[in-house]
Amino acid sequence: MLSYASSFKRYDVLILFFILILVWQVAHFIPAGSYSLSNLQDLVSHAGHHDTVDLTAGNATLGFQAIISVSSENRNDAHAWRQDGLIKAANRTGLLVHIPRQRDVTFKELKDLRDGKGEIDEDSPHPNEGQALAWLAHINTLKNIIESNTTTALIIEDDADWDTSIRSETLPVASAIRSLTNASSPPDHYPYGTDWDVLWLGHCGDIYQTAKPSSIQFADPTVLPTNLLRNVWIGTTYDAFPNHTRNVHYAGGPMCTFAYAVTLHGARKLKQWASTTGEAFDVKMHRGCVDGALTCLTATPELMHHQRMLGAQSLSSDDMGGDYEVEEEEPREGDVGAGRSQALAWSGVTLRGHRVFTHNIMHSARCNWNRGDDELVQCLPNEEEWEQFQT
């Protein structure tokens, strides 16, 4: 018969074994750069502790109090791929991204929105089911920002993509925003100031204009040359701009809500503005910027765009777990690098056997999530895809 002492020793060893298994699981399955906390206020507090020294626009939340992803994707679904890439991109660039679980939408909420209940413009097109669900998700995110008293927040969609150098790209953008708005808030806590409602950092094109206060243009080696840029929504090029430059300006009317920041007062105004329906949430926000209901600024070219997967609807459970794979192709003619030519072989990239690409981003953080700075590849659309897609 075993003694009590030896029984306790075996029990202790068993407990230690399970603890080690738990630690291994945490280390391998919780992403280092992204968090999904149940309470947004906890996230804001956590981000503050995480970046006690760096409060600039180049910190882990890009100078905002929080980065929040709007996502209703179930990561266990065979068609799911967006969140996984988002987490990899966040880890690659050291960003803290909050991915809250979206609340369940009632049939009545969905029907009211699709039917245009409370709509001011009865002639406005009504959203389809997917657009209505996305609309409610954005409204819910704005509501959480307001209730948690978050001063500034960057809202990104779950397929958003950005350059591997995003944390250096935002520094001159923040400075330009402060200059354009004559920011009154202290830069050490509010790098972009707070004298705006919407800062539209990720879009599929804007109507660039000079009628409002002059734009600020600056050199940025991480911006693609103009021959590889496209105003996707309008279908025009950026040939009028010098190569490798970015412009920060008051928005003429961007489209596509890949990424946009709001101040607390901006969140309140946008939530109220979007309480009456229309064709889609981004169209509604676009009209708010154009009509002057919202004070909107943006960057051209954009800092974030969405990644597109061709044939995503045909994904199956057999594909799950696949990763980004590079298929080398001939580099495009013309300037492609501004001093980064060693890292700029233009490549075709696939994910789980399907082609993926991101417009207007030199080095996709998703496609380069496991690559060092000396082996970066591009995953840009080809000429045919350029012509085919408007977002």
mmCIF file of C-alpha atoms in Angstrom:
data_model
loop_
_atom_site.group_PDB
_atom_site.id
_atom_site.type_symbol
_atom_site.label_atom_id
_atom_site.label_comp_id
_atom_site.label_asym_id
_atom_site.label_seq_id
_atom_site.Cartn_x
_atom_site.Cartn_y
_atom_site.Cartn_z
ATOM 1 C CA MET A 1 0.000 0.000 0.000
ATOM 2 C CA LEU A 2 1.234 3.495 -0.889
ATOM 3 C CA SER A 3 1.953 5.852 1.943
ATOM 4 C CA TYR A 4 0.139 9.210 2.182
ATOM 5 C CA ALA A 5 3.479 10.954 1.495
ATOM 6 C CA SER A 6 4.074 9.150 -1.800
ATOM 7 C CA SER A 7 0.443 9.718 -2.826
ATOM 8 C CA PHE A 8 0.804 13.458 -2.267
ATOM 9 C CA LYS A 9 4.065 13.481 -4.237
ATOM 10 C CA ARG A 10 2.371 11.827 -7.196
ATOM 11 C CA TYR A 11 -0.534 14.241 -6.877
ATOM 12 C CA ASP A 12 1.880 17.192 -6.871
ATOM 13 C CA VAL A 13 3.645 15.880 -9.978
ATOM 14 C CA LEU A 14 0.290 15.493 -11.730
ATOM 15 C CA ILE A 15 -0.690 19.068 -10.881
ATOM 16 C CA LEU A 16 2.676 20.336 -12.108
ATOM 17 C CA PHE A 17 2.201 18.411 -15.357
ATOM 18 C CA PHE A 18 -1.175 20.037 -16.018
ATOM 19 C CA ILE A 19 0.223 23.488 -15.183
ATOM 20 C CA LEU A 20 3.021 22.999 -17.715
ATOM 21 C CA ILE A 21 0.495 21.929 -20.365
ATOM 22 C CA LEU A 22 -1.593 25.044 -19.642
ATOM 23 C CA VAL A 23 1.450 27.325 -19.883
ATOM 24 C CA TRP A 24 2.410 25.725 -23.200
ATOM 25 C CA GLN A 25 -1.087 26.287 -24.581
ATOM 26 C CA VAL A 26 -1.117 29.934 -23.496
ATOM 27 C CA ALA A 27 2.291 30.540 -25.066
ATOM 28 C CA HIS A 28 1.267 28.975 -28.376
ATOM 29 C CA PHE A 29 -2.326 30.023 -28.837
ATOM 30 C CA ILE A 30 -2.707 33.534 -27.379
ATOM 31 C CA PRO A 31 -1.300 36.071 -29.847
ATOM 32 C CA ALA A 32 1.422 38.289 -28.437
ATOM 33 C CA GLY A 33 0.294 41.480 -30.101
ATOM 34 C CA SER A 34 -3.486 41.262 -29.942
ATOM 35 C CA TYR A 35 -5.975 41.052 -27.109
ATOM 36 C CA SER A 36 -9.649 40.289 -26.803
ATOM 37 C CA LEU A 37 -10.703 41.719 -23.468
ATOM 38 C CA SER A 38 -14.341 41.686 -22.452
ATOM 39 C CA ASN A 39 -14.313 45.280 -21.286
ATOM 40 C CA LEU A 40 -13.044 48.129 -23.467
ATOM 41 C CA GLN A 41 -12.150 50.206 -20.421
ATOM 42 C CA ASP A 42 -9.864 47.362 -19.279
ATOM 43 C CA LEU A 43 -8.197 47.479 -22.687
ATOM 44 C CA VAL A 44 -7.607 51.236 -22.485
ATOM 45 C CA SER A 45 -6.093 50.838 -19.024
ATOM 46 C CA HIS A 46 -4.001 47.891 -20.213
ATOM 47 C CA ALA A 47 -2.676 49.837 -23.206
ATOM 48 C CA GLY A 48 -1.734 52.704 -20.916
ATOM 49 C CA HIS A 49 0.307 50.398 -18.693
ATOM 50 C CA HIS A 50 1.853 48.663 -21.707
ATOM 51 C CA ASP A 51 3.138 51.904 -23.210
ATOM 52 C CA THR A 52 3.989 53.934 -20.128
ATOM 53 C CA VAL A 53 6.874 55.619 -21.953
ATOM 54 C CA ASP A 54 5.853 55.686 -25.617
ATOM 55 C CA LEU A 55 2.724 57.796 -26.045
ATOM 56 C CA THR A 56 3.498 58.788 -29.625
ATOM 57 C CA ALA A 57 1.622 57.886 -32.794
ATOM 58 C CA GLY A 58 4.161 55.099 -33.253
ATOM 59 C CA ASN A 59 3.224 53.118 -30.158
ATOM 60 C CA ALA A 60 1.364 49.807 -29.935
ATOM 61 C CA THR A 61 -2.016 51.498 -30.435
ATOM 62 C CA LEU A 62 -0.722 53.996 -33.034
ATOM 63 C CA GLY A 63 -1.262 56.874 -30.630
ATOM 64 C CA PHE A 64 -4.943 56.138 -29.983
ATOM 65 C CA GLN A 65 -6.313 54.864 -26.696
ATOM 66 C CA ALA A 66 -7.391 51.642 -28.359
ATOM 67 C CA ILE A 67 -7.495 49.770 -31.665
ATOM 68 C CA ILE A 68 -10.757 47.851 -32.022
ATOM 69 C CA SER A 69 -11.605 45.350 -34.735
ATOM 70 C CA VAL A 70 -15.149 45.013 -36.050
ATOM 71 C CA SER A 71 -15.521 41.306 -36.750
ATOM 72 C CA SER A 72 -18.354 38.825 -36.678
ATOM 73 C CA GLU A 73 -16.250 36.001 -38.086
ATOM 74 C CA ASN A 74 -16.217 32.651 -36.325
ATOM 75 C CA ARG A 75 -12.596 31.510 -36.411
ATOM 76 C CA ASN A 76 -13.688 27.859 -36.284
ATOM 77 C CA ASP A 77 -15.707 28.216 -39.490
ATOM 78 C CA ALA A 78 -14.163 26.628 -42.576
ATOM 79 C CA HIS A 79 -14.514 29.908 -44.497
ATOM 80 C CA ALA A 80 -12.812 31.978 -41.789
ATOM 81 C CA TRP A 81 -9.487 33.598 -42.688
ATOM 82 C CA ARG A 82 -9.751 37.305 -41.874
ATOM 83 C CA GLN A 83 -9.196 37.266 -38.098
ATOM 84 C CA ASP A 84 -6.270 34.880 -38.359
ATOM 85 C CA GLY A 85 -4.510 37.227 -40.781
ATOM 86 C CA LEU A 86 -5.398 40.225 -38.621
ATOM 87 C CA ILE A 87 -3.773 38.655 -35.581
ATOM 88 C CA LYS A 88 -0.669 37.731 -37.586
ATOM 89 C CA ALA A 89 -0.379 41.279 -38.942
ATOM 90 C CA ALA A 90 -0.793 42.711 -35.431
ATOM 91 C CA ASN A 91 1.921 40.416 -34.103
ATOM 92 C CA ARG A 92 4.242 41.258 -37.006
ATOM 93 C CA THR A 93 3.989 44.983 -36.273
ATOM 94 C CA GLY A 94 3.566 44.861 -32.489
ATOM 95 C CA LEU A 95 0.064 46.307 -32.375
ATOM 96 C CA LEU A 96 -2.484 45.764 -29.608
ATOM 97 C CA VAL A 97 -5.792 44.991 -31.307
ATOM 98 C CA HIS A 98 -9.003 44.404 -29.378
ATOM 99 C CA ILE A 99 -11.294 41.884 -31.105
ATOM 100 C CA PRO A 100 -14.542 41.919 -29.118
ATOM 101 C CA ARG A 101 -17.201 39.334 -29.677
ATOM 102 C CA GLN A 102 -20.128 40.903 -31.481
ATOM 103 C CA ARG A 103 -23.465 40.682 -29.704
ATOM 104 C CA ASP A 104 -26.288 38.706 -31.262
ATOM 105 C CA VAL A 105 -28.547 40.804 -33.481
ATOM 106 C CA THR A 106 -32.297 40.310 -33.137
ATOM 107 C CA PHE A 107 -34.502 39.710 -36.146
ATOM 108 C CA LYS A 108 -36.389 42.940 -35.386
ATOM 109 C CA GLU A 109 -33.187 45.029 -35.339
ATOM 110 C CA LEU A 110 -32.104 43.601 -38.658
ATOM 111 C CA LYS A 111 -35.535 44.050 -40.226
ATOM 112 C CA ASP A 112 -35.916 47.626 -38.960
ATOM 113 C CA LEU A 113 -32.553 48.594 -40.408
ATOM 114 C CA ARG A 114 -33.189 46.900 -43.748
ATOM 115 C CA ASP A 115 -36.675 48.422 -43.991
ATOM 116 C CA GLY A 116 -35.290 51.881 -43.267
ATOM 117 C CA LYS A 117 -37.304 52.483 -40.113
ATOM 118 C CA GLY A 118 -36.713 56.056 -38.966
ATOM 119 C CA GLU A 119 -35.067 56.915 -42.247
ATOM 120 C CA ILE A 120 -35.042 60.573 -43.263
ATOM 121 C CA ASP A 121 -34.479 59.983 -46.977
ATOM 122 C CA GLU A 122 -37.093 57.469 -48.085
ATOM 123 C CA ASP A 123 -35.595 57.315 -51.581
ATOM 124 C CA SER A 124 -32.205 56.166 -50.262
ATOM 125 C CA PRO A 125 -31.277 52.556 -51.149
ATOM 126 C CA HIS A 126 -31.716 50.093 -48.308
ATOM 127 C CA PRO A 127 -28.871 47.872 -47.069
ATOM 128 C CA ASN A 128 -28.806 44.168 -47.850
ATOM 129 C CA GLU A 129 -28.449 41.682 -44.998
ATOM 130 C CA GLY A 130 -24.639 41.729 -44.976
ATOM 131 C CA GLN A 131 -24.515 45.522 -45.075
ATOM 132 C CA ALA A 132 -27.108 45.729 -42.290
ATOM 133 C CA LEU A 133 -25.136 43.373 -40.041
ATOM 134 C CA ALA A 134 -21.950 45.363 -40.668
ATOM 135 C CA TRP A 135 -23.827 48.608 -39.951
ATOM 136 C CA LEU A 136 -25.061 47.314 -36.593
ATOM 137 C CA ALA A 137 -21.558 46.076 -35.711
ATOM 138 C CA HIS A 138 -20.092 49.546 -36.330
ATOM 139 C CA ILE A 139 -22.868 51.188 -34.298
ATOM 140 C CA ASN A 140 -22.272 48.735 -31.448
ATOM 141 C CA THR A 141 -18.540 49.545 -31.514
ATOM 142 C CA LEU A 142 -19.258 53.281 -31.367
ATOM 143 C CA LYS A 143 -21.640 52.661 -28.465
ATOM 144 C CA ASN A 144 -18.909 50.792 -26.562
ATOM 145 C CA ILE A 145 -16.452 53.636 -27.160
ATOM 146 C CA ILE A 146 -18.949 56.160 -25.808
ATOM 147 C CA GLU A 147 -19.904 54.072 -22.773
ATOM 148 C CA SER A 148 -16.254 53.441 -21.873
ATOM 149 C CA ASN A 149 -15.443 57.172 -22.255
ATOM 150 C CA THR A 150 -12.602 56.364 -24.649
ATOM 151 C CA THR A 151 -11.110 59.636 -25.897
ATOM 152 C CA THR A 152 -9.743 58.322 -29.206
ATOM 153 C CA ALA A 153 -10.070 54.913 -30.853
ATOM 154 C CA LEU A 154 -9.070 53.396 -34.167
ATOM 155 C CA ILE A 155 -11.734 51.073 -35.594
ATOM 156 C CA ILE A 156 -10.552 48.524 -38.164
ATOM 157 C CA GLU A 157 -12.397 45.845 -40.084
ATOM 158 C CA ASP A 158 -11.192 42.280 -39.693
ATOM 159 C CA ASP A 159 -9.709 42.056 -43.195
ATOM 160 C CA ALA A 160 -7.696 45.284 -42.786
ATOM 161 C CA ASP A 161 -4.063 45.205 -43.853
ATOM 162 C CA TRP A 162 -1.203 47.667 -43.470
ATOM 163 C CA ASP A 163 2.497 48.068 -44.138
ATOM 164 C CA THR A 164 5.115 46.424 -41.957
ATOM 165 C CA SER A 165 6.328 49.977 -41.239
ATOM 166 C CA ILE A 166 2.947 51.236 -40.006
ATOM 167 C CA ARG A 167 4.344 52.476 -36.698
ATOM 168 C CA SER A 168 6.718 54.856 -38.479
ATOM 169 C CA GLU A 169 4.110 55.857 -41.081
ATOM 170 C CA THR A 170 1.707 57.262 -38.493
ATOM 171 C CA LEU A 171 4.221 59.671 -36.927
ATOM 172 C CA PRO A 172 4.227 62.316 -39.711
ATOM 173 C CA VAL A 173 0.488 61.780 -40.234
ATOM 174 C CA ALA A 174 -0.185 62.723 -36.613
ATOM 175 C CA SER A 175 1.989 65.804 -36.910
ATOM 176 C CA ALA A 176 0.150 66.868 -40.070
ATOM 177 C CA ILE A 177 -3.253 66.379 -38.436
ATOM 178 C CA ARG A 178 -2.228 68.577 -35.515
ATOM 179 C CA SER A 179 -1.025 71.288 -37.899
ATOM 180 C CA LEU A 180 -4.164 71.235 -40.070
ATOM 181 C CA THR A 181 -6.530 71.380 -37.097
ATOM 182 C CA ASN A 182 -4.464 73.768 -34.953
ATOM 183 C CA ALA A 183 -4.674 71.172 -32.223
ATOM 184 C CA SER A 184 -5.216 72.514 -28.740
ATOM 185 C CA SER A 185 -4.778 69.260 -26.806
ATOM 186 C CA PRO A 186 -1.301 68.261 -25.540
ATOM 187 C CA PRO A 187 0.692 66.120 -28.021
ATOM 188 C CA ASP A 188 2.115 63.893 -25.299
ATOM 189 C CA HIS A 189 -1.346 62.419 -24.668
ATOM 190 C CA TYR A 190 -3.139 63.100 -27.969
ATOM 191 C CA PRO A 191 -0.663 62.782 -30.863
ATOM 192 C CA TYR A 192 -3.367 63.633 -33.444
ATOM 193 C CA GLY A 193 -5.104 66.204 -31.290
ATOM 194 C CA THR A 194 -8.839 65.918 -30.719
ATOM 195 C CA ASP A 195 -10.162 68.719 -32.928
ATOM 196 C CA TRP A 196 -11.788 66.371 -35.426
ATOM 197 C CA ASP A 197 -14.561 63.776 -35.546
ATOM 198 C CA VAL A 198 -13.293 61.147 -37.985
ATOM 199 C CA LEU A 199 -9.762 60.382 -39.126
ATOM 200 C CA TRP A 200 -10.207 58.065 -42.117
ATOM 201 C CA LEU A 201 -6.895 56.159 -42.326
ATOM 202 C CA GLY A 202 -8.093 53.158 -44.338
ATOM 203 C CA HIS A 203 -10.271 53.680 -47.405
ATOM 204 C CA CYS A 204 -10.615 52.632 -51.042
ATOM 205 C CA GLY A 205 -10.307 56.145 -52.436
ATOM 206 C CA ASP A 206 -11.129 59.768 -51.736
ATOM 207 C CA ILE A 207 -12.146 62.750 -53.820
ATOM 208 C CA TYR A 208 -8.941 64.692 -53.310
ATOM 209 C CA GLN A 209 -9.652 68.399 -53.118
ATOM 210 C CA THR A 210 -7.903 71.646 -52.299
ATOM 211 C CA ALA A 211 -10.964 73.805 -51.560
ATOM 212 C CA LYS A 212 -10.644 73.290 -47.819
ATOM 213 C CA PRO A 213 -7.526 74.244 -45.827
ATOM 214 C CA SER A 214 -4.393 73.254 -47.697
ATOM 215 C CA SER A 215 -3.123 69.713 -47.442
ATOM 216 C CA ILE A 216 0.236 68.727 -46.027
ATOM 217 C CA GLN A 217 2.425 66.619 -48.290
ATOM 218 C CA PHE A 218 5.571 64.843 -47.159
ATOM 219 C CA ALA A 219 8.036 62.270 -48.433
ATOM 220 C CA ASP A 220 7.447 58.725 -47.238
ATOM 221 C CA PRO A 221 9.652 55.915 -48.621
ATOM 222 C CA THR A 222 7.068 53.326 -47.535
ATOM 223 C CA VAL A 223 4.500 54.690 -50.018
ATOM 224 C CA LEU A 224 4.392 52.864 -53.335
ATOM 225 C CA PRO A 225 5.418 54.744 -56.485
ATOM 226 C CA THR A 226 2.476 56.246 -58.335
ATOM 227 C CA ASN A 227 2.583 53.616 -61.101
ATOM 228 C CA LEU A 228 1.572 51.005 -58.502
ATOM 229 C CA LEU A 229 -1.102 53.080 -56.741
ATOM 230 C CA ARG A 230 -4.776 53.277 -57.600
ATOM 231 C CA ASN A 231 -7.776 55.203 -56.300
ATOM 232 C CA VAL A 232 -9.717 51.948 -56.335
ATOM 233 C CA TRP A 233 -13.193 53.367 -55.753
ATOM 234 C CA ILE A 234 -13.018 55.982 -58.519
ATOM 235 C CA GLY A 235 -10.704 53.939 -60.741
ATOM 236 C CA THR A 236 -8.070 56.624 -61.264
ATOM 237 C CA THR A 237 -4.334 56.746 -60.681
ATOM 238 C CA TYR A 238 -2.258 59.034 -58.470
ATOM 239 C CA ASP A 239 -0.089 60.255 -61.323
ATOM 240 C CA ALA A 240 -0.471 63.870 -60.198
ATOM 241 C CA PHE A 241 1.445 63.107 -56.995
ATOM 242 C CA PRO A 242 5.229 62.742 -56.759
ATOM 243 C CA ASN A 243 6.503 59.229 -56.102
ATOM 244 C CA HIS A 244 6.749 58.099 -52.485
ATOM 245 C CA THR A 245 4.730 60.934 -50.983
ATOM 246 C CA ARG A 246 1.688 61.013 -48.743
ATOM 247 C CA ASN A 247 -0.888 63.771 -48.419
ATOM 248 C CA VAL A 248 -2.865 64.530 -45.267
ATOM 249 C CA HIS A 249 -5.929 66.687 -45.837
ATOM 250 C CA TYR A 250 -9.552 67.358 -45.013
ATOM 251 C CA ALA A 251 -11.596 64.575 -46.542
ATOM 252 C CA GLY A 252 -13.341 65.166 -49.830
ATOM 253 C CA GLY A 253 -15.433 62.047 -49.317
ATOM 254 C CA PRO A 254 -13.647 58.716 -48.806
ATOM 255 C CA MET A 255 -15.347 55.349 -49.228
ATOM 256 C CA CYS A 256 -14.873 51.969 -47.507
ATOM 257 C CA THR A 257 -14.438 51.798 -43.723
ATOM 258 C CA PHE A 258 -11.329 49.611 -43.619
ATOM 259 C CA ALA A 259 -9.937 51.801 -40.822
ATOM 260 C CA TYR A 260 -11.124 55.037 -39.238
ATOM 261 C CA ALA A 261 -10.441 56.746 -35.947
ATOM 262 C CA VAL A 262 -12.960 58.676 -33.886
ATOM 263 C CA THR A 263 -12.677 61.063 -30.994
ATOM 264 C CA LEU A 264 -15.183 60.660 -28.164
ATOM 265 C CA HIS A 265 -17.272 63.572 -29.418
ATOM 266 C CA GLY A 266 -16.854 62.246 -32.954
ATOM 267 C CA ALA A 267 -18.164 58.836 -31.888
ATOM 268 C CA ARG A 268 -21.263 60.490 -30.431
ATOM 269 C CA LYS A 269 -21.855 62.517 -33.605
ATOM 270 C CA LEU A 270 -21.249 59.564 -35.923
ATOM 271 C CA LYS A 271 -23.536 57.280 -33.927
ATOM 272 C CA GLN A 272 -26.282 59.885 -34.095
ATOM 273 C CA TRP A 273 -25.667 60.557 -37.795
ATOM 274 C CA ALA A 274 -25.786 56.835 -38.611
ATOM 275 C CA SER A 275 -28.961 56.225 -36.602
ATOM 276 C CA THR A 276 -30.950 56.726 -39.813
ATOM 277 C CA THR A 277 -30.216 54.207 -42.509
ATOM 278 C CA GLY A 278 -29.017 54.303 -46.075
ATOM 279 C CA GLU A 279 -27.290 52.061 -48.559
ATOM 280 C CA ALA A 280 -24.334 51.081 -46.346
ATOM 281 C CA PHE A 281 -22.472 52.365 -43.289
ATOM 282 C CA ASP A 282 -19.489 53.657 -45.268
ATOM 283 C CA VAL A 283 -21.821 55.488 -47.685
ATOM 284 C CA LYS A 284 -23.545 57.100 -44.713
ATOM 285 C CA MET A 285 -20.229 58.158 -43.182
ATOM 286 C CA HIS A 286 -19.052 59.402 -46.592
ATOM 287 C CA ARG A 287 -22.120 61.645 -46.820
ATOM 288 C CA GLY A 288 -21.531 62.924 -43.296
ATOM 289 C CA CYS A 289 -18.042 64.033 -44.327
ATOM 290 C CA VAL A 290 -19.223 65.559 -47.609
ATOM 291 C CA ASP A 291 -22.208 67.387 -46.062
ATOM 292 C CA GLY A 292 -20.151 68.781 -43.190
ATOM 293 C CA ALA A 293 -22.092 66.920 -40.509
ATOM 294 C CA LEU A 294 -18.767 65.374 -39.498
ATOM 295 C CA THR A 295 -15.296 66.925 -39.431
ATOM 296 C CA CYS A 296 -13.241 64.386 -41.360
ATOM 297 C CA LEU A 297 -9.577 64.202 -42.275
ATOM 298 C CA THR A 298 -7.772 61.536 -44.208
ATOM 299 C CA ALA A 299 -4.483 60.442 -45.736
ATOM 300 C CA THR A 300 -3.909 59.889 -49.461
ATOM 301 C CA PRO A 301 -2.760 57.264 -50.234
ATOM 302 C CA GLU A 302 -4.417 55.427 -47.377
ATOM 303 C CA LEU A 303 -2.440 53.736 -44.609
ATOM 304 C CA MET A 304 -4.691 50.688 -44.510
ATOM 305 C CA HIS A 305 -6.625 48.735 -47.105
ATOM 306 C CA HIS A 306 -8.443 45.439 -46.940
ATOM 307 C CA GLN A 307 -6.881 42.217 -48.117
ATOM 308 C CA ARG A 308 -8.890 40.348 -50.722
ATOM 309 C CA MET A 309 -8.942 36.578 -51.159
ATOM 310 C CA LEU A 310 -10.122 35.243 -54.490
ATOM 311 C CA GLY A 311 -12.527 32.322 -54.165
ATOM 312 C CA ALA A 312 -12.833 32.587 -50.373
ATOM 313 C CA GLN A 313 -16.378 31.208 -50.570
ATOM 314 C CA SER A 314 -14.973 27.861 -51.706
ATOM 315 C CA LEU A 315 -12.740 27.379 -48.659
ATOM 316 C CA SER A 316 -13.289 24.088 -46.868
ATOM 317 C CA SER A 317 -12.257 22.539 -43.576
ATOM 318 C CA ASP A 318 -9.505 20.690 -45.462
ATOM 319 C CA ASP A 319 -7.834 24.071 -46.096
ATOM 320 C CA MET A 320 -7.825 25.160 -42.451
ATOM 321 C CA GLY A 321 -4.408 25.753 -40.960
ATOM 322 C CA GLY A 322 -2.838 26.742 -44.278
ATOM 323 C CA ASP A 323 -0.490 29.695 -44.452
ATOM 324 C CA TYR A 324 0.701 32.401 -46.825
ATOM 325 C CA GLU A 325 2.837 31.014 -49.638
ATOM 326 C CA VAL A 326 4.890 33.018 -52.122
ATOM 327 C CA GLU A 327 4.965 32.269 -55.824
ATOM 328 C CA GLU A 328 7.699 34.383 -57.382
ATOM 329 C CA GLU A 329 6.713 36.441 -60.435
ATOM 330 C CA GLU A 330 8.504 38.910 -62.682
ATOM 331 C CA PRO A 331 8.972 42.332 -61.056
ATOM 332 C CA ARG A 332 6.961 45.142 -62.613
ATOM 333 C CA GLU A 333 8.699 47.749 -64.687
ATOM 334 C CA GLY A 334 9.476 51.129 -63.219
ATOM 335 C CA ASP A 335 10.418 52.439 -59.817
ATOM 336 C CA VAL A 336 9.413 50.011 -57.081
ATOM 337 C CA GLY A 337 11.372 50.871 -54.044
ATOM 338 C CA ALA A 338 12.912 54.196 -53.021
ATOM 339 C CA GLY A 339 15.954 52.555 -51.462
ATOM 340 C CA ARG A 340 14.207 49.314 -50.461
ATOM 341 C CA SER A 341 14.851 47.457 -53.721
ATOM 342 C CA GLN A 342 16.475 44.481 -51.978
ATOM 343 C CA ALA A 343 13.154 43.675 -50.381
ATOM 344 C CA LEU A 344 10.911 44.472 -53.307
ATOM 345 C CA ALA A 345 10.581 41.468 -55.574
ATOM 346 C CA TRP A 346 6.945 41.596 -56.684
ATOM 347 C CA SER A 347 5.398 38.277 -55.802
ATOM 348 C CA GLY A 348 2.176 36.384 -56.185
ATOM 349 C CA VAL A 349 0.951 35.266 -52.771
ATOM 350 C CA THR A 350 -1.604 32.580 -51.949
ATOM 351 C CA LEU A 351 -3.333 31.693 -48.694
ATOM 352 C CA ARG A 352 -4.766 28.199 -48.288
ATOM 353 C CA GLY A 353 -4.424 27.748 -52.027
ATOM 354 C CA HIS A 354 -6.231 30.991 -52.949
ATOM 355 C CA ARG A 355 -4.667 34.145 -54.332
ATOM 356 C CA VAL A 356 -4.587 37.123 -51.935
ATOM 357 C CA PHE A 357 -3.607 40.727 -52.545
ATOM 358 C CA THR A 358 -3.810 44.164 -50.941
ATOM 359 C CA HIS A 359 -4.108 47.383 -52.947
ATOM 360 C CA ASN A 360 -1.777 50.329 -52.285
ATOM 361 C CA ILE A 361 0.318 48.746 -49.505
ATOM 362 C CA MET A 362 4.023 48.284 -50.241
ATOM 363 C CA HIS A 363 4.732 45.492 -47.766
ATOM 364 C CA SER A 364 1.601 43.815 -46.452
ATOM 365 C CA ALA A 365 1.899 42.934 -42.767
ATOM 366 C CA ARG A 366 -0.328 39.912 -43.404
ATOM 367 C CA CYS A 367 1.723 38.526 -46.283
ATOM 368 C CA ASN A 368 4.977 39.233 -44.433
ATOM 369 C CA TRP A 369 3.888 38.157 -40.956
ATOM 370 C CA ASN A 370 6.728 35.617 -40.666
ATOM 371 C CA ARG A 371 9.347 37.418 -42.784
ATOM 372 C CA GLY A 372 12.140 39.665 -41.618
ATOM 373 C CA ASP A 373 12.730 43.175 -42.960
ATOM 374 C CA ASP A 374 15.406 41.880 -45.347
ATOM 375 C CA GLU A 375 13.102 39.350 -47.072
ATOM 376 C CA LEU A 376 9.864 41.255 -47.572
ATOM 377 C CA VAL A 377 7.591 40.557 -50.519
ATOM 378 C CA GLN A 378 4.735 42.469 -52.095
ATOM 379 C CA CYS A 379 1.265 41.045 -52.611
ATOM 380 C CA LEU A 380 -0.266 43.573 -54.965
ATOM 381 C CA PRO A 381 -3.051 43.008 -57.490
ATOM 382 C CA ASN A 382 -2.070 42.320 -61.082
ATOM 383 C CA GLU A 383 -3.290 44.451 -63.977
ATOM 384 C CA GLU A 384 -6.458 42.415 -64.487
ATOM 385 C CA GLU A 385 -7.346 42.565 -60.778
ATOM 386 C CA TRP A 386 -6.666 46.291 -60.762
ATOM 387 C CA GLU A 387 -9.350 46.752 -63.383
ATOM 388 C CA GLN A 388 -11.799 44.270 -61.875
ATOM 389 C CA PHE A 389 -12.172 45.394 -58.262
ATOM 390 C CA GLN A 390 -13.474 48.742 -56.970
ATOM 391 C CA THR A 391 -12.761 48.242 -53.274
#
